[in-house]
Structures are given as structure tokens and as C-alpha cells.
PDB file of C-alpha atoms in Angstrom:
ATOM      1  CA  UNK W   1      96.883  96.539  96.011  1.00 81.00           C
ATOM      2  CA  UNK W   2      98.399  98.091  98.920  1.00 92.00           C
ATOM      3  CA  UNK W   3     101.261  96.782 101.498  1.00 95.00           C
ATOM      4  CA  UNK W   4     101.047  97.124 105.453  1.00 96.00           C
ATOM      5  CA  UNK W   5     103.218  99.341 106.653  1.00 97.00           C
ATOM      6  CA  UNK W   6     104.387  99.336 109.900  1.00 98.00           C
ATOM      7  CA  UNK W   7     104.932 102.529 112.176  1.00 97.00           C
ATOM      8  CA  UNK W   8     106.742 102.777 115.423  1.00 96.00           C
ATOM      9  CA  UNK W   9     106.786 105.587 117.878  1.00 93.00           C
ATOM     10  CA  UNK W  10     109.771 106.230 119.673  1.00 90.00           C
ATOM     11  CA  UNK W  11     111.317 108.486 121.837  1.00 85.00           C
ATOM     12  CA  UNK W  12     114.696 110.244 121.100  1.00 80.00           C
ATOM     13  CA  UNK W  13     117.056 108.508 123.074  1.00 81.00           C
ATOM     14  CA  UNK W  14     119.710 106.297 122.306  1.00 82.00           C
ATOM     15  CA  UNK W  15     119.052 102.487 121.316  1.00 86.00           C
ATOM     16  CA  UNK W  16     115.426 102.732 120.485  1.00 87.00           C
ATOM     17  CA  UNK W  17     116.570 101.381 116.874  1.00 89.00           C
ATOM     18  CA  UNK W  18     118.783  99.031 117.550  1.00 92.00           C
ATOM     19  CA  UNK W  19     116.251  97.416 120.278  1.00 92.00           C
ATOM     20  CA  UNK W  20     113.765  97.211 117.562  1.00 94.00           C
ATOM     21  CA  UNK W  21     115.704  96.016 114.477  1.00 94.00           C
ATOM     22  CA  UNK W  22     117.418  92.703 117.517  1.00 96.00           C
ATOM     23  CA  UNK W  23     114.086  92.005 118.234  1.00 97.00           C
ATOM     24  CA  UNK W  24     112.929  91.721 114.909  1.00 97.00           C
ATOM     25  CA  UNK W  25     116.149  89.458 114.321  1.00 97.00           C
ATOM     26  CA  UNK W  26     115.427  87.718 117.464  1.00 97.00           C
ATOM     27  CA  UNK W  27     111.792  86.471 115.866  1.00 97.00           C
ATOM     28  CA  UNK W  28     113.139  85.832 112.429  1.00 97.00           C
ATOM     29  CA  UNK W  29     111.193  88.441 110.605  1.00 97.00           C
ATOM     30  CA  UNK W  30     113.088  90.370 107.396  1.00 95.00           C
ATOM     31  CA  UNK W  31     113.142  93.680 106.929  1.00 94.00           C
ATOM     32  CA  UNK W  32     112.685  94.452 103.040  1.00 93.00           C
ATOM     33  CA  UNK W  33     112.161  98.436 103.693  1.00 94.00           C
ATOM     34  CA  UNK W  34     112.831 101.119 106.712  1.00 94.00           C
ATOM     35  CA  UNK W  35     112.184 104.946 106.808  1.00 94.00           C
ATOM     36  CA  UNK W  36     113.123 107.072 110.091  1.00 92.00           C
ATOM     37  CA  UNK W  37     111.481 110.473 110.674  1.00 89.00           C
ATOM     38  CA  UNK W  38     112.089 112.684 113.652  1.00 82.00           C
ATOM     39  CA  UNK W  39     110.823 115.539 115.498  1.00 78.00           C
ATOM     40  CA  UNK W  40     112.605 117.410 118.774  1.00 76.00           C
ATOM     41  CA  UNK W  41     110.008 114.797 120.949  1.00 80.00           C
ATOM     42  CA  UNK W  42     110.203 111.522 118.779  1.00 84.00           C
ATOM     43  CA  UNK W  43     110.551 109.495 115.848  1.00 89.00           C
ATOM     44  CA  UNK W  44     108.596 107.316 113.575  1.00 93.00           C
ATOM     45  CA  UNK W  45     110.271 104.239 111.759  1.00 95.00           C
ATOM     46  CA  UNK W  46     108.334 103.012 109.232  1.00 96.00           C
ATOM     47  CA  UNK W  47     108.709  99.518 108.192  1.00 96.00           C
ATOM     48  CA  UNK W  48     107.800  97.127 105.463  1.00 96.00           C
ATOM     49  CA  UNK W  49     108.604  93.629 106.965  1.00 96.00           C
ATOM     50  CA  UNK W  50     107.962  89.946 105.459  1.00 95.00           C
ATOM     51  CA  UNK W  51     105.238  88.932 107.904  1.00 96.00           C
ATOM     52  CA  UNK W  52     103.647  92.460 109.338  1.00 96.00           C
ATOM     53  CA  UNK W  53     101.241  90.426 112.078  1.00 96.00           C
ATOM     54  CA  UNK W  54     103.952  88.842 113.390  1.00 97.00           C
ATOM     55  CA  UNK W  55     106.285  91.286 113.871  1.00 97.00           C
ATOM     56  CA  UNK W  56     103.423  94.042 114.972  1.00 97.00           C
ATOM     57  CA  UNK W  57     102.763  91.899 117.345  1.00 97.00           C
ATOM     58  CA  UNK W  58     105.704  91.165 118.864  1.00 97.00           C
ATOM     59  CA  UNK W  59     106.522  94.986 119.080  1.00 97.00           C
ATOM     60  CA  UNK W  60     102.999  95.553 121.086  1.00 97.00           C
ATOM     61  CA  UNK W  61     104.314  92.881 123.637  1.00 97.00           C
ATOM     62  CA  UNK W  62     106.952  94.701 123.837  1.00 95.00           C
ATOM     63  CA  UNK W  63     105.602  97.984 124.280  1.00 95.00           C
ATOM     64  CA  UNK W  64     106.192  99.680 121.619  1.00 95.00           C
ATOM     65  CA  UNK W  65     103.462 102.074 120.168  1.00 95.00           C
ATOM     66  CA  UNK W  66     102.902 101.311 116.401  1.00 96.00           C
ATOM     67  CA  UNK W  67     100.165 101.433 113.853  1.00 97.00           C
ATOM     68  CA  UNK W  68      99.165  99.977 110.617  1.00 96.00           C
ATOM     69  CA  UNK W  69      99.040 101.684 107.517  1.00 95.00           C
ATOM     70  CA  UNK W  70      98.195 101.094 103.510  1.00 96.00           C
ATOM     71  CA  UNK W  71     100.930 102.139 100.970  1.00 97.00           C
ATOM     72  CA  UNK W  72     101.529 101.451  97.626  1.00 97.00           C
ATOM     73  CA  UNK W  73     104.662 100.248  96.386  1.00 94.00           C
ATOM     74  CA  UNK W  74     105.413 101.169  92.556  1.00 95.00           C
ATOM     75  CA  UNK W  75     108.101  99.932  89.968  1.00 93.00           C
ATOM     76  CA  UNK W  76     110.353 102.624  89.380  1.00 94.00           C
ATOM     77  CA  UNK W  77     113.417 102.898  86.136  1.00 90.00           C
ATOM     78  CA  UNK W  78     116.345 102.550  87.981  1.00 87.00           C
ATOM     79  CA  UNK W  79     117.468 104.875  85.302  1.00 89.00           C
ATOM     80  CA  UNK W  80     117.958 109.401  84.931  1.00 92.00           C
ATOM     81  CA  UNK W  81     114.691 110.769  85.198  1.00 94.00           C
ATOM     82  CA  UNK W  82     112.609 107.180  86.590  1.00 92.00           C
ATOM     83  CA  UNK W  83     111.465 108.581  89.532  1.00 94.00           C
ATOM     84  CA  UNK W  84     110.490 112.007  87.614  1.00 96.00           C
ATOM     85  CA  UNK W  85     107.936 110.231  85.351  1.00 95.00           C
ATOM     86  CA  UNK W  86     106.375 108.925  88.453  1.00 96.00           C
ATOM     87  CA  UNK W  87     106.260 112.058  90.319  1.00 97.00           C
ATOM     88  CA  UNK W  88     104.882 113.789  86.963  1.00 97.00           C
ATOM     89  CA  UNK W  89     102.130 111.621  86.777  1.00 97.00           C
ATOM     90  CA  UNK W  90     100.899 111.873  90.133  1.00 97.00           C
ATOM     91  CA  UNK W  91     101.312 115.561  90.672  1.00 96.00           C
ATOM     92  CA  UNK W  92      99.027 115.801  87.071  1.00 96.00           C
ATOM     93  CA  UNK W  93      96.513 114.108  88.898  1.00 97.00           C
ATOM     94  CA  UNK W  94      96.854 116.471  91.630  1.00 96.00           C
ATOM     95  CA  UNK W  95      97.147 113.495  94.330  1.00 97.00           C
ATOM     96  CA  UNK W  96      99.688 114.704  97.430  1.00 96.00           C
ATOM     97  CA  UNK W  97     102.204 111.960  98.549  1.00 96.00           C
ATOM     98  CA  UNK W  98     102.441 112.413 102.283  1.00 95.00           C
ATOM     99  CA  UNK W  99     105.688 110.658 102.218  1.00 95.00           C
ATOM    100  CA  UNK W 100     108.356 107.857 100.291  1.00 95.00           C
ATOM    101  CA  UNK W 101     111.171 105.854 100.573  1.00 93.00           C
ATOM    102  CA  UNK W 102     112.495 103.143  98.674  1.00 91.00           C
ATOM    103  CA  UNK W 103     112.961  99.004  99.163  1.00 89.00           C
ATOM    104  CA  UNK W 104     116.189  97.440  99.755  1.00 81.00           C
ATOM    105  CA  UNK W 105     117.220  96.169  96.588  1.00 75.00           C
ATOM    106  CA  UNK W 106     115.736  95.981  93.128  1.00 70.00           C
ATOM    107  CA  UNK W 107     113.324  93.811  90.584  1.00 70.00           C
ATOM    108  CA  UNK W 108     114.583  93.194  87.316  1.00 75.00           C
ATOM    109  CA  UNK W 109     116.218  96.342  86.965  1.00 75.00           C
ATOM    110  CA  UNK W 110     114.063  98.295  88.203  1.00 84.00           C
ATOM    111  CA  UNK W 111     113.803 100.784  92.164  1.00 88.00           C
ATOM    112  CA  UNK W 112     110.780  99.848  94.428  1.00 90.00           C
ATOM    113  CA  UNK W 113     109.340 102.924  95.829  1.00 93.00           C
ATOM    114  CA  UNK W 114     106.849 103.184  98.954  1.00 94.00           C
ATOM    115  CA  UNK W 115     104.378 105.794  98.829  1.00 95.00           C
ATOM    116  CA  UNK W 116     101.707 106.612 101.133  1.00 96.00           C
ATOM    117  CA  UNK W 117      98.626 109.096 100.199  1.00 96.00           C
ATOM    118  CA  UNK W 118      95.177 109.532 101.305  1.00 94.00           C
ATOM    119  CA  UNK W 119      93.628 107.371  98.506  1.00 94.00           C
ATOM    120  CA  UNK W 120      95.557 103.661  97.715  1.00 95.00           C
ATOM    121  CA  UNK W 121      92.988 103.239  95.310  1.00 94.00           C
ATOM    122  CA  UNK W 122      93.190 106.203  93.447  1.00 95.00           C
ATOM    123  CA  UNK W 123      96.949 105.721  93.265  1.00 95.00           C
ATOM    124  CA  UNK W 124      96.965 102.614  92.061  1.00 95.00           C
ATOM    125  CA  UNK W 125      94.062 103.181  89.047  1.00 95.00           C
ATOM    126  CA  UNK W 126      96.294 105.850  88.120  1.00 95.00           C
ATOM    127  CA  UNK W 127      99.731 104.253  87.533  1.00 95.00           C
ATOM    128  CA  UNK W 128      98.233 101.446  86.329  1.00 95.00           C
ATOM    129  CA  UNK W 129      96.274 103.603  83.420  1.00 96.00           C
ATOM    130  CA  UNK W 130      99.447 105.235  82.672  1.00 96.00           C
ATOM    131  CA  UNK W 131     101.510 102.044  82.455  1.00 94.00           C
ATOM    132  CA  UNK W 132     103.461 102.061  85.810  1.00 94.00           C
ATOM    133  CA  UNK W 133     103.791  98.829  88.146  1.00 92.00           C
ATOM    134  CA  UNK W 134     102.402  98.136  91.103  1.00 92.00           C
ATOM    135  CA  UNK W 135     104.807  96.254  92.772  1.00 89.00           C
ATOM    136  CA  UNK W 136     102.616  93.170  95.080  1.00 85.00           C
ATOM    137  CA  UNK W 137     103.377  92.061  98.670  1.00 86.00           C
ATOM    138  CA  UNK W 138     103.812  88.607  96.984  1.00 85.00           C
ATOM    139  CA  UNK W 139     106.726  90.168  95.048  1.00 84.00           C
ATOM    140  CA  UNK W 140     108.194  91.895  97.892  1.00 84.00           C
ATOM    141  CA  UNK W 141     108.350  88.632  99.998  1.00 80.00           C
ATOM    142  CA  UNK W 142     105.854  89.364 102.201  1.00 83.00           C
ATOM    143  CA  UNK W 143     103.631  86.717 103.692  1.00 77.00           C
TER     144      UNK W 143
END
């Protein structure tokens, strides 16, 4: 069960993110998660968004560079220590996260974290054996 993830080159210069996130307003398509990175040359925002074709579509018309990519999102305690368990399990199973970053808002009491690793799969098999929560597209809002 994995969620498409958008990610958007962009140079370092002013108003890149603010041209994104209006046109994404413009279009009526809901942000429900957004990660920036940068280097000295550019940045990547990541985005979870409630209809992914749409809006990666609408950023290719307008040139932007983006790709597609498979993450996991996983029900986390929104309590001391939550995110810990998590991390403890995966790191047991000796699977690197290449990155995370968490979903606006919460599900009955509990933090939505993104991950993204080599192997979705694997992830998923995992938490699910050891009683974590996959958290679903469907539940997310996402079309």
C-alpha cells in the first residue's frame, strides 16, 4: 500500500514555492503533506496531494520538472516515544529510510508519517507484523 508522492525540482530563487502552491490552488487540488529539501543549486518539494495525476500534470504544463515516487505512510502515537517505536522497528530490520516528514493533521489521535525506502513492500509486511498502521490513500483523501 504505498501513496504517490510528488517531487518538484526547483531552482533557488525567490517565488518558486509560492508559484507552485497558487497553481495548485488555482486547479483546486489539496495539499495534505509538503517536505522542502535544498542544496546550494536547488530544491526538491515533495508533495502528497488529493489527486497526484492531476496536479502532476498541471505542473509538467507548466514546466516544472517533477517525478513520481512510492512511500508509505504509517500511523504514528501522537504520544512520548511514538515515533521511537517506529524507528526501533525498522532499524531492527535493518531497512534505511531515505527520508520523512509528517501529514498535516492527525487520525484519531494519532501522527501520519511519510516514509520513503528502497522496498514499500518490505516496509509495509513489517509494520504490519509488528502491529503498526498503514495509513491508505483512501484515508488520506486522496483520489
Amino acid at each position: 500500500m504505498t501513496i504517490p508522492q510528488i517531487s518538484v525540482f526547483l531552482e533557488n530563487k525567490a517565488g518558486q514555492l509560492a508559484d507552485i502552491t497558487g497553481i495548485l490552488s488555482e486547479n483546486q487540488v489539496n495539499m495534505r503533506a509538503i517536505s522542502i529539501a535544498e542544496t546550494a543549486d536547488y530544491g526538491v518539494l515533495r508533495l502528497i496531494v488529493d489527486d497526484a495525476s492531476k496536479a502532476s500534470s498541471i505542473l509538467l504544463k507548466q514546466g516544472f520538472i517533477l517525478t513520481m515516487t512510492p512511500v508509505v505512510g504509517v500511523a504514528v502515537s501522537d504520544t512520548p516515544g511514538g515515533l521511537s517505536k517506529v524507528l526501533g522497528v525498522i532499524s531492527r530490520a535493518e531497512i534505511d529510510v531515505e527520508y520523512m516528514y509528517s501529514v498535516f493533521g492527525q487520525k484519531d489521535g494519532e501522527a501520519c508519517m511519510i516514509f520513503r525506502v528502497a522496498d514499500t513492500d518490505a516496509l509495509t509486511e513489517l509494520l504490519e507484523a509488528n502491529g503498526i498502521s498503514i495509513i491508505t490513500g483512501e484515508e488520506l483523501g486522496l483520489h
